[in-house]
Short mmCIF file of N, CA, C and O in Angstrom, two decimals:
data_model
loop_
_atom_site.label_atom_id
_atom_site.label_comp_id
_atom_site.label_asym_id
_atom_site.label_seq_id
_atom_site.Cartn_x
_atom_site.Cartn_y
_atom_site.Cartn_z
N UNK A 1 24.32 82.78 23.67
CA UNK A 1 23.85 81.86 23.72
C UNK A 1 23.76 80.97 25.15
O UNK A 1 25.29 81.04 25.74
N UNK A 2 22.28 81.11 25.58
CA UNK A 2 22.43 79.95 26.58
C UNK A 2 23.31 78.70 26.57
O UNK A 2 23.23 77.81 25.82
N UNK A 3 24.16 78.14 28.01
CA UNK A 3 25.36 77.30 28.22
C UNK A 3 24.15 76.22 29.41
O UNK A 3 24.29 76.88 30.70
N UNK A 4 23.14 75.48 28.62
CA UNK A 4 22.45 74.70 29.55
C UNK A 4 23.46 73.34 30.35
O UNK A 4 24.51 72.86 29.69
N UNK A 5 23.36 73.34 31.79
CA UNK A 5 23.56 72.64 32.49
C UNK A 5 23.53 71.16 32.13
O UNK A 5 24.54 70.09 32.09
N UNK A 6 22.01 70.90 31.70
CA UNK A 6 21.81 69.43 30.75
C UNK A 6 21.01 69.21 30.02
O UNK A 6 20.39 70.68 29.47
N UNK A 7 20.99 68.18 28.97
CA UNK A 7 20.25 68.49 28.08
C UNK A 7 18.80 68.03 27.81
O UNK A 7 18.29 67.30 29.63
N UNK A 8 18.11 67.10 27.24
CA UNK A 8 16.66 66.61 27.44
C UNK A 8 16.61 65.43 27.57
O UNK A 8 18.16 64.90 27.63
N UNK A 9 15.93 65.05 28.82
CA UNK A 9 16.45 63.89 29.38
C UNK A 9 15.01 62.91 29.36
O UNK A 9 13.78 63.58 28.68
N UNK A 10 15.52 61.68 29.05
CA UNK A 10 14.45 60.38 28.26
C UNK A 10 14.34 59.36 29.51
O UNK A 10 15.62 58.85 30.37
N UNK A 11 13.15 59.06 29.77
CA UNK A 11 13.42 57.32 30.41
C UNK A 11 12.94 56.87 30.03
O UNK A 11 12.45 56.67 28.78
N UNK A 12 13.64 55.77 30.08
CA UNK A 12 13.56 54.39 29.61
C UNK A 12 13.04 53.03 31.06
O UNK A 12 14.16 53.19 31.25
N UNK A 13 12.54 52.19 30.32
CA UNK A 13 11.93 51.35 30.89
C UNK A 13 12.18 50.44 30.23
O UNK A 13 11.51 49.71 29.11
N UNK A 14 13.26 49.61 30.82
CA UNK A 14 13.62 48.13 30.17
C UNK A 14 13.18 47.52 30.99
O UNK A 14 13.76 46.96 31.59
N UNK A 15 12.73 46.57 30.11
CA UNK A 15 12.58 44.81 30.84
C UNK A 15 13.34 44.07 30.34
O UNK A 15 14.18 43.73 29.77
N UNK A 16 12.87 42.96 31.69
CA UNK A 16 13.81 41.49 31.48
C UNK A 16 13.75 40.48 32.34
O UNK A 16 12.60 40.68 33.24
N UNK A 17 14.58 39.61 31.98
CA UNK A 17 13.30 38.14 32.89
C UNK A 17 14.21 38.02 34.33
O UNK A 17 15.26 38.14 34.25
N UNK A 18 13.29 37.81 35.22
CA UNK A 18 13.81 37.82 36.75
C UNK A 18 14.21 39.48 37.26
O UNK A 18 13.69 40.08 36.38
N UNK A 19 15.05 39.44 38.60
CA UNK A 19 14.37 40.34 39.06
C UNK A 19 15.42 41.71 38.89
O UNK A 19 15.69 42.09 39.08
N UNK A 20 16.66 40.70 37.79
CA UNK A 20 17.96 41.52 38.39
C UNK A 20 18.17 41.61 36.56
O UNK A 20 17.84 40.55 35.61
N UNK A 21 18.58 41.99 35.13
CA UNK A 21 19.22 42.69 33.96
C UNK A 21 20.75 41.41 34.06
O UNK A 21 21.23 41.28 34.95
N UNK A 22 20.42 40.44 32.83
CA UNK A 22 21.35 40.24 32.77
C UNK A 22 22.55 40.52 32.65
O UNK A 22 22.85 42.02 31.72
N UNK A 23 24.03 40.03 32.09
CA UNK A 23 24.96 40.92 31.36
C UNK A 23 24.83 41.00 30.11
O UNK A 23 25.06 42.16 29.91
N UNK A 24 23.95 41.19 29.17
CA UNK A 24 24.23 41.75 27.81
C UNK A 24 23.24 43.00 28.29
O UNK A 24 23.42 43.72 27.39
N UNK A 25 22.18 42.64 29.03
CA UNK A 25 21.34 44.15 29.08
C UNK A 25 22.44 45.46 29.62
O UNK A 25 22.59 46.44 29.53
N UNK A 26 22.72 44.48 30.95
CA UNK A 26 23.45 45.81 31.29
C UNK A 26 24.65 46.25 30.72
O UNK A 26 25.24 47.53 30.46
N UNK A 27 25.32 45.22 29.95
CA UNK A 27 26.80 45.86 28.54
C UNK A 27 25.83 46.76 28.00
O UNK A 27 26.75 47.89 27.41
N UNK A 28 24.80 46.64 27.06
CA UNK A 28 23.89 47.14 26.16
C UNK A 28 24.08 48.97 27.45
O UNK A 28 23.96 49.86 26.33
N UNK A 29 23.52 48.67 28.66
CA UNK A 29 23.88 49.87 29.36
C UNK A 29 24.84 50.57 29.48
O UNK A 29 25.33 51.82 28.93
N UNK A 30 26.40 50.46 29.85
CA UNK A 30 27.48 50.37 29.72
C UNK A 30 27.93 51.13 28.69
O UNK A 30 28.70 51.66 28.21
N UNK A 31 27.48 50.29 27.48
CA UNK A 31 28.20 50.70 25.71
C UNK A 31 27.89 52.27 25.85
O UNK A 31 28.71 52.82 25.00
N UNK A 32 25.97 52.35 26.25
CA UNK A 32 25.84 53.60 26.09
C UNK A 32 26.65 54.71 26.35
O UNK A 32 26.73 55.93 26.05
N UNK A 33 26.26 54.87 28.17
CA UNK A 33 27.19 55.12 28.90
C UNK A 33 28.57 55.92 29.18
O UNK A 33 28.97 56.42 27.93
N UNK A 34 29.40 54.74 28.15
CA UNK A 34 30.76 54.78 27.91
C UNK A 34 30.88 55.36 26.86
O UNK A 34 31.86 56.24 26.50
N UNK A 35 30.66 54.87 25.83
CA UNK A 35 30.49 56.17 24.58
C UNK A 35 29.98 57.53 24.65
O UNK A 35 30.30 58.52 23.61
N UNK A 36 29.32 57.99 25.30
CA UNK A 36 29.08 59.66 25.45
C UNK A 36 27.50 59.44 25.12
O UNK A 36 27.31 60.70 24.47
N UNK A 37 27.13 58.64 24.47
CA UNK A 37 25.87 58.69 23.58
C UNK A 37 24.46 59.08 24.63
O UNK A 37 23.62 60.43 24.32
N UNK A 38 25.07 59.07 26.01
CA UNK A 38 24.21 59.19 27.18
C UNK A 38 24.56 59.50 28.34
O UNK A 38 25.85 59.07 28.36
N UNK A 39 24.01 60.58 28.92
CA UNK A 39 24.83 60.22 30.37
C UNK A 39 23.59 60.22 31.52
O UNK A 39 22.12 60.32 31.65
N UNK A 40 24.13 58.96 32.34
CA UNK A 40 23.36 58.13 33.18
C UNK A 40 22.99 59.50 34.41
O UNK A 40 23.86 59.54 34.99
N UNK A 41 21.98 59.91 34.80
CA UNK A 41 21.77 60.70 36.18
C UNK A 41 20.97 59.83 36.61
O UNK A 41 21.15 60.46 38.15
N UNK A 42 20.06 58.89 36.83
CA UNK A 42 19.66 57.99 37.41
C UNK A 42 19.34 56.11 37.11
O UNK A 42 18.85 56.36 35.82
N UNK A 43 19.56 55.27 37.94
CA UNK A 43 18.44 54.02 37.59
C UNK A 43 18.70 53.52 38.93
O UNK A 43 18.74 53.58 39.42
N UNK A 44 17.01 52.86 38.28
CA UNK A 44 16.34 52.21 39.18
C UNK A 44 15.59 50.65 38.89
O UNK A 44 15.28 50.91 37.75
N UNK A 45 15.91 49.90 39.49
CA UNK A 45 15.44 48.79 39.48
C UNK A 45 13.85 48.43 39.78
O UNK A 45 13.22 48.34 41.30
N UNK A 46 12.93 48.23 39.46
CA UNK A 46 11.29 48.18 39.40
C UNK A 46 11.35 46.27 38.87
O UNK A 46 11.19 46.28 38.42
N UNK A 47 10.44 46.17 40.27
CA UNK A 47 9.38 44.59 40.39
C UNK A 47 8.17 44.80 40.38
O UNK A 47 8.18 45.71 41.43
N UNK A 48 8.21 44.28 40.11
CA UNK A 48 6.41 43.90 39.55
C UNK A 48 5.77 42.53 39.85
O UNK A 48 6.02 41.84 39.36
N UNK A 49 5.38 41.99 41.09
CA UNK A 49 4.58 40.99 41.37
C UNK A 49 3.76 40.23 40.71
O UNK A 49 2.98 40.76 40.33
N UNK A 50 3.87 39.25 40.86
CA UNK A 50 2.46 38.89 39.70
C UNK A 50 1.17 39.45 41.03
O UNK A 50 -0.31 39.47 40.11
N UNK A 51 0.82 39.69 41.77
CA UNK A 51 0.35 40.25 42.44
C UNK A 51 -0.44 41.93 41.82
O UNK A 51 -1.18 42.02 42.97
N UNK A 52 0.99 42.40 41.34
CA UNK A 52 1.60 43.86 41.31
C UNK A 52 1.51 44.18 41.67
O UNK A 52 1.64 45.59 41.52
N UNK A 53 1.92 44.26 43.19
CA UNK A 53 3.16 44.51 44.38
C UNK A 53 4.21 45.21 43.45
O UNK A 53 4.58 44.72 42.91
N UNK A 54 4.75 46.51 43.08
CA UNK A 54 5.66 47.30 42.88
C UNK A 54 6.72 47.60 44.61
O UNK A 54 6.50 47.67 44.83
N UNK A 55 7.83 47.06 43.97
CA UNK A 55 8.94 47.03 44.57
C UNK A 55 10.08 47.61 43.34
O UNK A 55 10.57 47.80 43.17
N UNK A 56 11.13 48.41 44.29
CA UNK A 56 11.38 49.55 43.98
C UNK A 56 12.86 49.48 44.36
O UNK A 56 12.92 49.26 45.94
N UNK A 57 13.97 49.21 43.32
CA UNK A 57 15.27 48.85 44.45
C UNK A 57 16.57 50.39 43.58
O UNK A 57 16.26 50.02 42.46
N UNK A 58 17.15 50.60 43.83
CA UNK A 58 17.99 51.70 43.85
C UNK A 58 19.59 51.47 43.81
O UNK A 58 19.26 50.12 44.49
N UNK A 59 19.77 51.71 42.20
CA UNK A 59 21.34 51.42 41.78
C UNK A 59 21.85 50.70 43.29
O UNK A 59 22.71 50.34 42.78
N UNK A 60 22.52 52.24 43.87
CA UNK A 60 23.41 52.36 45.00
C UNK A 60 23.11 50.99 45.97
O UNK A 60 23.86 50.38 46.68
N UNK A 61 21.89 50.52 46.16
CA UNK A 61 21.23 49.30 46.79
C UNK A 61 21.70 48.16 45.84
O UNK A 61 22.21 46.10 46.60
N UNK A 62 21.38 47.90 44.60
CA UNK A 62 21.76 47.11 43.62
C UNK A 62 23.04 46.44 43.00
O UNK A 62 22.92 46.05 42.06
N UNK A 63 23.78 47.73 43.28
CA UNK A 63 25.26 48.00 41.82
C UNK A 63 26.02 46.61 41.87
O UNK A 63 25.94 45.65 40.50
N UNK A 64 26.53 46.13 43.43
CA UNK A 64 27.08 45.19 43.15
C UNK A 64 26.26 43.42 42.95
O UNK A 64 27.17 43.25 42.17
N UNK A 65 24.91 43.83 42.53
CA UNK A 65 24.55 42.49 42.29
C UNK A 65 23.78 42.35 40.50
O UNK A 65 24.59 41.44 40.18
N UNK A 66 24.31 43.65 40.22
CA UNK A 66 23.96 43.76 38.62
C UNK A 66 25.06 43.40 37.77
O UNK A 66 25.23 44.01 36.44
N UNK A 67 26.33 44.14 38.95
CA UNK A 67 27.90 44.62 37.63
C UNK A 67 27.93 46.07 37.10
O UNK A 67 28.25 46.61 36.76
N UNK A 68 26.65 46.55 37.96
CA UNK A 68 27.16 47.73 37.99
C UNK A 68 27.36 49.11 39.41
O UNK A 68 27.09 49.92 39.04
N UNK A 69 28.14 48.45 39.92
CA UNK A 69 28.70 49.33 41.22
C UNK A 69 29.59 50.37 40.76
O UNK A 69 29.68 51.78 41.72
N UNK A 70 30.23 50.39 39.73
CA UNK A 70 30.53 51.56 39.15
C UNK A 70 30.33 52.12 38.92
O UNK A 70 31.07 53.75 38.42
N UNK A 71 28.96 52.11 37.89
CA UNK A 71 28.00 53.53 37.48
C UNK A 71 28.16 54.69 38.79
O UNK A 71 27.87 54.58 39.97
N UNK A 72 28.35 56.19 38.03
CA UNK A 72 27.90 56.86 39.20
C UNK A 72 26.99 58.27 38.57
O UNK A 72 26.59 58.25 37.42
N UNK A 73 25.62 58.18 39.51
CA UNK A 73 24.39 58.69 38.77
C UNK A 73 25.03 60.10 39.13
O UNK A 73 25.73 60.52 39.63
N UNK A 74 24.94 61.17 37.90
CA UNK A 74 24.52 62.74 37.92
C UNK A 74 23.70 63.77 38.47
O UNK A 74 23.82 64.42 39.12
N UNK A 75 22.63 62.72 38.58
CA UNK A 75 21.22 63.74 39.39
C UNK A 75 20.06 62.62 39.23
O UNK A 75 18.72 63.03 38.61
N UNK A 76 20.09 62.10 40.36
CA UNK A 76 19.19 61.15 40.95
C UNK A 76 17.69 61.95 41.12
O UNK A 76 17.90 63.20 41.56
N UNK A 77 16.53 61.27 41.38
CA UNK A 77 15.32 61.89 41.76
C UNK A 77 14.98 63.11 40.62
O UNK A 77 13.65 62.82 41.03
N UNK A 78 15.22 62.81 39.63
CA UNK A 78 14.50 63.08 37.87
C UNK A 78 13.01 62.19 37.90
O UNK A 78 12.03 63.10 37.57
N UNK A 79 13.49 61.03 38.01
CA UNK A 79 11.63 60.51 38.28
C UNK A 79 11.47 60.26 39.29
O UNK A 79 11.29 59.89 40.48
N UNK A 80 9.82 60.96 39.29
CA UNK A 80 9.03 61.14 40.47
C UNK A 80 8.23 60.01 40.82
O UNK A 80 8.60 59.22 40.28
N UNK A 81 7.70 59.58 42.25
CA UNK A 81 7.12 58.75 43.03
C UNK A 81 6.20 58.27 41.51
O UNK A 81 5.51 57.27 40.96
N UNK A 82 4.96 59.12 41.27
CA UNK A 82 4.14 59.46 40.06
C UNK A 82 4.63 58.89 38.80
O UNK A 82 3.99 57.57 38.25
N UNK A 83 5.72 59.30 38.30
CA UNK A 83 6.30 58.72 36.88
C UNK A 83 6.82 57.08 37.38
O UNK A 83 6.30 56.36 36.83
N UNK A 84 7.03 56.93 38.61
CA UNK A 84 7.66 55.53 38.68
C UNK A 84 6.13 54.26 39.03
O UNK A 84 6.37 53.74 37.89
N UNK A 85 5.37 54.67 39.66
CA UNK A 85 4.20 54.63 39.88
C UNK A 85 3.20 53.66 38.14
O UNK A 85 3.42 52.85 37.92
N UNK A 86 3.52 55.41 37.73
CA UNK A 86 2.91 55.07 35.98
C UNK A 86 3.65 54.37 35.48
O UNK A 86 2.54 53.20 34.80
N UNK A 87 4.61 53.86 35.07
CA UNK A 87 5.46 53.30 33.94
C UNK A 87 5.79 51.96 34.84
O UNK A 87 5.89 50.54 34.12
N UNK A 88 5.25 51.56 36.29
CA UNK A 88 5.85 49.87 36.14
C UNK A 88 4.35 49.03 36.44
O UNK A 88 4.58 48.45 36.06
N UNK A 89 3.19 49.99 36.38
CA UNK A 89 2.26 49.57 35.51
C UNK A 89 1.96 49.02 34.07
O UNK A 89 1.64 48.51 33.54
N UNK A 90 3.67 49.08 33.11
CA UNK A 90 3.68 48.50 32.09
C UNK A 90 4.32 47.09 32.09
O UNK A 90 4.39 46.77 31.21
N UNK A 91 4.18 47.00 32.97
CA UNK A 91 5.99 45.83 33.42
C UNK A 91 4.52 44.61 33.99
O UNK A 91 3.97 44.64 34.68
N UNK A 92 4.88 43.81 33.20
CA UNK A 92 3.84 42.57 33.11
C UNK A 92 3.94 42.10 34.96
O UNK A 92 5.23 42.26 35.06
N UNK A 93 3.49 42.01 34.95
CA UNK A 93 3.44 41.10 36.79
C UNK A 93 4.13 40.11 36.75
O UNK A 93 3.85 39.41 35.02
N UNK A 94 5.02 39.63 37.31
CA UNK A 94 5.82 38.97 37.72
C UNK A 94 7.33 39.07 36.61
O UNK A 94 7.85 37.78 36.92
N UNK A 95 7.00 40.47 36.41
CA UNK A 95 8.76 40.41 35.98
C UNK A 95 9.40 42.21 35.98
O UNK A 95 8.40 42.02 36.96
N UNK A 96 10.65 42.16 36.20
CA UNK A 96 11.06 43.30 36.20
C UNK A 96 11.73 44.30 35.29
O UNK A 96 11.66 43.63 34.21
N UNK A 97 11.70 45.52 35.50
CA UNK A 97 12.35 45.79 34.66
C UNK A 97 13.50 47.13 35.22
O UNK A 97 13.55 47.44 36.54
N UNK A 98 14.04 47.57 34.34
CA UNK A 98 14.99 49.04 34.73
C UNK A 98 14.67 50.80 34.35
O UNK A 98 14.17 50.39 33.30
N UNK A 99 14.54 51.29 35.01
CA UNK A 99 14.28 52.68 34.70
C UNK A 99 15.53 53.37 34.43
O UNK A 99 15.86 53.47 35.64
N UNK A 100 16.06 53.71 33.16
CA UNK A 100 16.74 54.76 33.06
C UNK A 100 16.63 55.85 33.17
O UNK A 100 15.28 56.42 32.29
N UNK A 101 17.18 56.74 33.45
CA UNK A 101 16.59 58.47 33.44
C UNK A 101 17.87 58.63 31.75
O UNK A 101 19.37 58.57 33.44
N UNK A 102 18.04 58.98 31.34
CA UNK A 102 19.38 59.64 30.28
C UNK A 102 18.97 60.71 30.33
O UNK A 102 17.83 61.49 29.63
N UNK A 103 20.25 61.81 30.09
CA UNK A 103 20.14 62.99 29.05
C UNK A 103 20.75 62.40 28.20
O UNK A 103 21.38 62.01 27.70
N UNK A 104 20.55 63.48 26.94
CA UNK A 104 20.28 63.17 25.05
C UNK A 104 21.61 63.93 25.19
O UNK A 104 21.01 65.58 25.12
N UNK A 105 23.06 63.33 25.47
CA UNK A 105 23.78 64.13 26.19
C UNK A 105 23.87 65.26 24.01
O UNK A 105 25.10 66.55 23.99
N UNK A 106 23.64 63.91 22.75
CA UNK A 106 24.02 65.21 21.94
C UNK A 106 22.89 65.82 21.46
O UNK A 106 23.26 67.21 20.59
N UNK A 107 21.96 66.68 21.90
CA UNK A 107 20.83 66.68 22.01
C UNK A 107 21.67 68.37 22.65
O UNK A 107 20.64 69.81 22.71
N UNK A 108 21.66 68.14 23.82
CA UNK A 108 22.56 69.55 24.94
C UNK A 108 23.36 70.22 23.80
O UNK A 108 22.07 71.78 24.13
N UNK A 109 24.02 70.53 22.63
CA UNK A 109 24.05 71.54 22.43
C UNK A 109 23.59 72.27 21.38
O UNK A 109 23.23 73.16 21.37
N UNK A 110 22.63 70.92 20.67
CA UNK A 110 21.44 71.51 19.80
C UNK A 110 20.46 72.43 20.47
O UNK A 110 19.69 73.53 20.08
N UNK A 111 19.61 72.00 21.88
CA UNK A 111 19.31 73.12 22.78
C UNK A 111 20.03 74.19 22.92
O UNK A 111 18.96 75.14 22.57
N UNK A 112 20.83 74.76 23.50
CA UNK A 112 21.56 75.19 23.95
C UNK A 112 22.23 75.98 22.55
O UNK A 112 21.40 77.90 22.24
N UNK A 113 21.44 76.17 21.18
CA UNK A 113 21.91 77.07 20.54
C UNK A 113 20.86 77.15 19.61
O UNK A 113 20.16 78.12 19.02
N UNK A 114 19.35 76.25 19.37
CA UNK A 114 18.35 76.64 19.56
C UNK A 114 17.74 77.95 20.91
O UNK A 114 17.06 78.44 19.93
N UNK A 115 18.08 77.88 21.85
CA UNK A 115 17.16 78.47 22.29
C UNK A 115 18.52 80.16 22.59
O UNK A 115 17.05 81.06 22.75
N UNK A 116 19.48 79.96 22.30
CA UNK A 116 20.24 81.07 21.50
C UNK A 116 19.33 81.47 20.49
O UNK A 116 19.63 83.47 20.51
N UNK A 117 19.30 81.14 19.56
CA UNK A 117 18.25 81.41 18.15
C UNK A 117 16.75 81.86 18.49
O UNK A 117 16.03 82.17 17.55
N UNK A 118 16.20 81.53 19.22
CA UNK A 118 14.92 81.80 19.62
C UNK A 118 14.10 80.44 19.30
O UNK A 118 12.63 80.96 19.46
N UNK A 119 15.08 79.80 18.89
CA UNK A 119 14.13 78.64 18.85
C UNK A 119 13.91 77.63 19.94
O UNK A 119 14.24 77.40 20.69
N UNK A 120 12.53 76.97 19.48
CA UNK A 120 12.06 75.99 20.36
C UNK A 120 11.40 74.65 19.80
O UNK A 120 10.95 74.47 18.92
N UNK A 121 11.94 73.71 20.55
CA UNK A 121 11.43 72.06 20.00
C UNK A 121 9.31 71.80 20.80
O UNK A 121 9.58 72.36 21.96
N UNK A 122 9.08 71.86 19.73
CA UNK A 122 7.42 71.87 20.13
C UNK A 122 7.23 70.88 20.17
O UNK A 122 6.50 70.94 21.41
N UNK A 123 7.32 69.88 19.62
CA UNK A 123 7.48 68.60 19.95
C UNK A 123 8.44 67.43 19.65
O UNK A 123 9.53 68.09 18.44
N UNK A 124 8.14 66.24 20.22
CA UNK A 124 9.63 65.23 20.24
C UNK A 124 8.85 64.46 20.12
O UNK A 124 8.46 63.66 21.00
N UNK A 125 9.00 63.61 19.25
CA UNK A 125 8.38 61.69 19.48
C UNK A 125 9.67 61.00 18.91
O UNK A 125 10.55 60.77 18.29
N UNK A 126 9.70 59.61 19.98
CA UNK A 126 10.47 58.76 19.23
C UNK A 126 9.75 57.53 18.75
O UNK A 126 8.58 57.00 19.48
N UNK A 127 10.91 56.90 17.58
CA UNK A 127 9.46 55.74 16.74
C UNK A 127 10.75 54.45 17.41
O UNK A 127 11.68 54.70 16.88
N UNK A 128 10.08 53.56 18.28
CA UNK A 128 11.05 52.60 18.56
C UNK A 128 11.78 51.36 17.51
O UNK A 128 10.88 51.87 16.02
N UNK A 129 12.68 51.30 17.24
CA UNK A 129 13.79 50.75 16.42
C UNK A 129 12.70 49.19 15.04
O UNK A 129 13.28 48.98 15.05
N UNK A 130 12.47 48.43 16.67
CA UNK A 130 11.38 47.79 15.71
C UNK A 130 10.77 47.63 14.75
O UNK A 130 10.04 47.49 13.62
N UNK A 131 9.84 48.98 15.12
CA UNK A 131 8.82 49.61 14.16
C UNK A 131 9.15 50.22 13.09
O UNK A 131 9.14 49.98 12.31
N UNK A 132 10.47 50.97 12.97
CA UNK A 132 11.20 51.53 11.95
C UNK A 132 11.80 50.41 11.27
O UNK A 132 11.65 50.54 10.29
N UNK A 133 12.28 49.20 11.76
CA UNK A 133 13.01 48.36 10.98
C UNK A 133 11.31 47.68 9.98
O UNK A 133 11.84 47.24 8.95
N UNK A 134 10.88 46.95 10.60
CA UNK A 134 9.70 46.60 10.69
C UNK A 134 9.00 47.38 9.38
O UNK A 134 8.60 47.04 7.66
N UNK A 135 8.78 49.13 9.31
CA UNK A 135 7.98 49.61 8.03
C UNK A 135 9.08 49.77 7.47
O UNK A 135 8.64 49.01 6.22
N UNK A 136 10.23 49.98 7.19
CA UNK A 136 11.28 50.22 6.03
C UNK A 136 11.29 48.81 5.14
O UNK A 136 11.66 48.63 3.77
N UNK A 137 11.37 47.63 6.29
CA UNK A 137 11.13 46.40 5.58
C UNK A 137 10.15 46.43 4.88
O UNK A 137 9.95 45.66 3.34
N UNK A 138 9.15 46.76 4.90
CA UNK A 138 7.36 46.69 4.17
C UNK A 138 7.89 47.25 2.90
O UNK A 138 7.54 47.09 1.60
N UNK A 139 8.40 48.59 3.30
CA UNK A 139 8.35 49.60 1.98
C UNK A 139 9.72 49.00 1.17
O UNK A 139 9.24 49.01 -0.13
N UNK A 140 10.71 48.46 1.33
CA UNK A 140 11.67 47.97 0.95
C UNK A 140 10.84 46.75 -0.71
O UNK A 140 11.54 45.50 -1.60
N UNK A 141 10.03 46.36 0.83
CA UNK A 141 9.71 44.54 -0.02
C UNK A 141 8.53 45.01 -1.39
O UNK A 141 8.24 43.91 -2.05
N UNK A 142 7.85 46.07 -1.10
CA UNK A 142 6.80 46.99 -2.13
C UNK A 142 7.37 46.99 -3.53
O UNK A 142 8.41 46.55 -3.53
#
């Protein structure tokens, strides 16, 4: 069975008011990393001005200001300049977001075992939690 160094990676764009995330957002990042649910590979802060100009701030330059100075990034550079520019267009003008590059640690072992058995993931889709909860609530109300 092949042993992968990394499992599947996901880019998460998390919006927030102002130029820096509040303590609750920072705590949410910290909770999933500390629990081992994900491994943080990279973290960038992206601000889009009201004119649409994009400013990028690396974690190493913003860590102290947001309370994440103790975060160790495992593999920076996976989000390309094109990825960042494309994702930044989803940020409403005059607001900011954190771009997290996370390894889905729960899926690393699965990926290794699938590859060892000749299996491959053909497709993967994520349904956002608000959508899942809305649909299930509608079904339950029927």
